[in-house]
Tab-separated table of C-alpha atoms and ligand atoms in Angstrom:
chain	number	residue	atom	x	y	z
A	13	LYS	CA	-111.167	-119.391	-24.298
A	14	MET	CA	-111.026	-115.639	-23.904
A	15	ALA	CA	-113.255	-113.357	-25.934
A	16	ASN	CA	-111.886	-112.390	-29.331
A	17	GLU	CA	-111.743	-108.705	-28.426
A	18	THR	CA	-109.582	-109.504	-25.380
A	19	LEU	CA	-107.203	-111.601	-27.454
A	20	LYS	CA	-106.969	-108.886	-30.113
A	21	ALA	CA	-106.226	-106.263	-27.435
A	22	GLN	CA	-103.503	-108.450	-25.881
A	23	LEU	CA	-101.909	-108.970	-29.264
A	24	GLY	CA	-102.008	-105.200	-29.830
A	25	ASN	CA	-100.429	-104.481	-26.434
A	26	ALA	CA	-97.595	-106.928	-27.041
A	27	ALA	CA	-97.018	-105.757	-30.605
A	28	TRP	CA	-96.939	-102.064	-29.679
A	29	LYS	CA	-94.594	-102.774	-26.776
A	30	LEU	CA	-92.067	-104.434	-29.065
A	31	PHE	CA	-92.605	-101.814	-31.796
A	32	HIS	CA	-91.908	-98.820	-29.518
A	33	THR	CA	-89.033	-100.583	-27.732
A	34	ILE	CA	-87.275	-101.298	-31.034
A	35	LEU	CA	-87.612	-97.637	-32.037
A	36	ALA	CA	-86.355	-96.428	-28.640
A	37	ARG	CA	-83.235	-98.611	-29.107
A	38	TYR	CA	-82.584	-97.631	-32.721
A	39	PRO	CA	-79.221	-95.840	-33.237
A	40	ASP	CA	-78.946	-92.080	-32.667
A	41	ASP	CA	-76.913	-91.783	-35.838
A	42	PRO	CA	-77.864	-94.749	-38.047
A	43	THR	CA	-75.945	-95.919	-41.116
A	44	LYS	CA	-77.667	-96.136	-44.511
A	45	GLN	CA	-77.965	-99.891	-43.985
A	46	GLU	CA	-79.536	-99.463	-40.535
A	47	ARG	CA	-82.051	-96.993	-41.974
A	48	THR	CA	-83.019	-99.408	-44.759
A	49	THR	CA	-83.307	-102.280	-42.291
A	50	LEU	CA	-85.679	-100.345	-40.036
A	51	SER	CA	-87.863	-99.200	-42.942
A	52	GLN	CA	-88.110	-102.730	-44.279
A	53	TYR	CA	-88.810	-104.174	-40.830
A	54	ILE	CA	-91.729	-101.780	-40.337
A	55	GLN	CA	-93.155	-102.413	-43.811
A	56	LEU	CA	-92.925	-106.180	-43.261
A	57	PHE	CA	-94.432	-105.865	-39.775
A	58	GLY	CA	-97.385	-104.124	-41.449
A	59	GLN	CA	-97.692	-107.021	-43.877
A	60	VAL	CA	-97.464	-109.923	-41.423
A	61	TYR	CA	-99.460	-108.416	-38.521
A	62	PRO	CA	-101.923	-111.240	-37.808
A	63	CYS	CA	-105.114	-109.167	-37.505
A	64	GLY	CA	-106.037	-108.698	-41.166
A	65	ASP	CA	-108.157	-105.545	-40.823
A	66	CYS	CA	-105.506	-103.977	-38.583
A	67	ALA	CA	-102.756	-104.832	-41.070
A	68	ARG	CA	-104.692	-103.355	-43.983
A	69	HIS	CA	-105.390	-100.144	-42.121
A	70	PHE	CA	-101.799	-99.906	-40.876
A	71	GLN	CA	-100.420	-100.351	-44.405
A	72	LYS	CA	-102.517	-97.373	-45.512
A	73	LEU	CA	-101.120	-95.322	-42.631
A	74	LEU	CA	-97.565	-96.343	-43.617
A	75	LYS	CA	-98.164	-95.059	-47.143
A	76	LYS	CA	-99.380	-91.728	-45.827
A	77	TYR	CA	-96.820	-91.493	-43.014
A	78	PRO	CA	-93.653	-93.370	-44.094
A	79	PRO	CA	-91.241	-94.453	-41.320
A	80	GLN	CA	-88.845	-91.688	-40.222
A	81	THR	CA	-85.434	-93.277	-39.795
A	82	LYS	CA	-83.002	-90.345	-39.551
A	83	SER	CA	-82.299	-90.797	-35.825
A	84	ARG	CA	-83.530	-92.574	-32.698
A	85	LYS	CA	-85.547	-89.540	-31.658
A	86	THR	CA	-87.251	-89.032	-35.032
A	87	ALA	CA	-87.991	-92.760	-35.356
A	88	ALA	CA	-89.446	-92.993	-31.839
A	89	LEU	CA	-91.585	-89.881	-32.338
A	90	TRP	CA	-92.804	-91.154	-35.693
A	91	GLY	CA	-93.786	-94.455	-34.000
A	92	CYS	CA	-95.627	-92.616	-31.259
A	93	ASP	CA	-97.477	-90.491	-33.827
A	94	ILE	CA	-98.561	-93.439	-35.958
A	95	HIS	CA	-99.786	-95.332	-32.882
A	96	ASN	CA	-101.774	-92.182	-32.064
A	97	LYS	CA	-103.356	-92.362	-35.532
A	98	VAL	CA	-104.536	-95.876	-34.644
A	99	ASN	CA	-105.705	-94.629	-31.213
A	100	GLU	CA	-107.653	-91.887	-32.956
A	101	LYS	CA	-109.355	-94.349	-35.276
A	102	LEU	CA	-110.309	-96.580	-32.324
A	103	GLY	CA	-111.567	-93.633	-30.256
A	104	LYS	CA	-108.784	-94.008	-27.682
A	105	ASP	CA	-106.920	-91.240	-25.846
A	106	ILE	CA	-103.995	-89.575	-27.615
A	107	TYR	CA	-100.705	-90.475	-25.960
A	108	ASP	CA	-98.220	-87.771	-24.880
A	109	CYS	CA	-95.058	-88.428	-26.917
A	110	THR	CA	-92.705	-86.064	-25.081
A	111	THR	CA	-91.107	-88.792	-22.921
A	112	ILE	CA	-91.313	-91.623	-25.462
A	113	LEU	CA	-87.654	-92.691	-25.124
A	114	GLU	CA	-87.861	-92.959	-21.322
A	115	ASP	CA	-91.249	-94.686	-21.534
A	116	TYR	CA	-89.765	-97.546	-23.555
A	117	ASP	CA	-86.494	-98.110	-21.717
A	118	CYS	CA	-85.894	-101.855	-22.083
A	119	GLY	CA	-83.155	-102.043	-19.458
A	120	CYS	CA	-80.682	-102.931	-22.199
A	121	GLY	CA	-78.904	-99.554	-22.322
A	122	ALA	CA	-75.815	-101.140	-20.778
A	123	ASP	CA	-75.351	-103.179	-23.994
A	124	GLU	CA	-74.080	-100.045	-25.684
A	125	LEU	CA	-71.500	-99.388	-22.987
A	126	GLU	CA	-70.650	-103.067	-22.550
A	127	ALA	CA	-70.994	-102.535	-18.831
A	128	ASP	CA	-73.396	-103.887	-16.235
A	129	ILE	CA	-72.682	-107.548	-16.997
B	230	FAD	P1	-102.633	-100.087	-26.889
B	230	FAD	O1	-103.021	-99.203	-28.022
B	230	FAD	O2	-102.406	-101.535	-27.181
B	230	FAD	O3	-101.314	-99.499	-26.241
B	230	FAD	C1	-100.606	-100.202	-25.224
B	230	FAD	C2	-99.983	-99.197	-24.291
B	230	FAD	O4	-99.069	-98.401	-25.027
B	230	FAD	C3	-100.952	-98.201	-23.694
B	230	FAD	O5	-101.529	-98.698	-22.527
B	230	FAD	C4	-100.081	-96.997	-23.440
B	230	FAD	O6	-99.356	-97.154	-22.227
B	230	FAD	C5	-99.092	-97.070	-24.573
B	230	FAD	N1	-99.446	-96.190	-25.698
B	230	FAD	C6	-100.665	-95.785	-26.134
B	230	FAD	N2	-100.541	-94.983	-27.186
B	230	FAD	C7	-99.220	-94.870	-27.434
B	230	FAD	C8	-98.464	-94.155	-28.400
B	230	FAD	N3	-99.035	-93.381	-29.321
B	230	FAD	N4	-97.118	-94.266	-28.361
B	230	FAD	C9	-96.515	-95.011	-27.432
B	230	FAD	N5	-97.162	-95.711	-26.494
B	230	FAD	C10	-98.518	-95.632	-26.497
B	230	FAD	N6	-107.224	-102.851	-33.118
B	230	FAD	C11	-108.414	-102.726	-33.756
B	230	FAD	O7	-109.445	-103.009	-33.158
B	230	FAD	N7	-108.476	-102.278	-35.053
B	230	FAD	C12	-107.360	-101.954	-35.764
B	230	FAD	O8	-107.443	-101.545	-36.939
B	230	FAD	C13	-106.092	-102.103	-35.116
B	230	FAD	N8	-104.932	-101.862	-35.785
B	230	FAD	C14	-103.741	-102.117	-35.183
B	230	FAD	C15	-102.564	-101.952	-35.901
B	230	FAD	C16	-101.346	-102.269	-35.345
B	230	FAD	C17	-100.095	-102.116	-36.144
B	230	FAD	C18	-101.289	-102.735	-34.006
B	230	FAD	C19	-99.957	-103.088	-33.386
B	230	FAD	C20	-102.447	-102.901	-33.279
B	230	FAD	C21	-103.685	-102.598	-33.845
B	230	FAD	N9	-104.867	-102.748	-33.129
B	230	FAD	C22	-106.074	-102.572	-33.772
B	230	FAD	C23	-104.856	-103.021	-31.689
B	230	FAD	C24	-105.012	-101.706	-30.925
B	230	FAD	O9	-104.092	-100.705	-31.402
B	230	FAD	C25	-104.725	-101.869	-29.424
B	230	FAD	O10	-103.486	-102.530	-29.229
B	230	FAD	C26	-105.803	-102.636	-28.681
B	230	FAD	O11	-107.062	-102.068	-28.956
B	230	FAD	C27	-105.553	-102.579	-27.163
B	230	FAD	O12	-105.558	-101.209	-26.781
B	230	FAD	P2	-105.047	-100.638	-25.417
B	230	FAD	O13	-106.011	-99.583	-25.005
B	230	FAD	O14	-104.790	-101.739	-24.449
B	230	FAD	O15	-103.665	-99.882	-25.717
């Protein structure tokens, strides 16, 4: 069995990957319903995240920095900033958010155009 720290880091990597990819695929011009859905998803993610200490800390961050859901760009930048708050706490490098949308291209852009099938 791998060391607990390794497992926790792998969980974090996978969780952040999905988190940023969802934000990078969020609509440019979301409806009220889409905005509510994203906010709720993030709040619930913060509640079910399986590392208890991480979840507690993240919930505090969410209170201080509520999800920004106005557009894809604002949501993705908010996500990058809040991950940087966690990086800061863990003594990790601060990530450059300027190319966040390109960094989390999931290869599913063609879905929107219904091309590339
Ligand atoms: P990670 O932080 O996992 O990042 C993965 C990759 O994402 C990086 O290699 C980089 O390419 C990219 N990246 C880095 N920063 C950003 C950014 N700001 N925006 C976009 N992409 C970025 N661990 C703890 O020990 N204590 C905690 O309290 C804790 N809280 C967490 C809360 C949440 C919600 C999550 C998802 C994880 C938490 N973790 C916590 C795990 C921790 O954040 C890391 O995932 C883990 O330490 C592994 O770090 P890493 O250096 O591999 O990079």
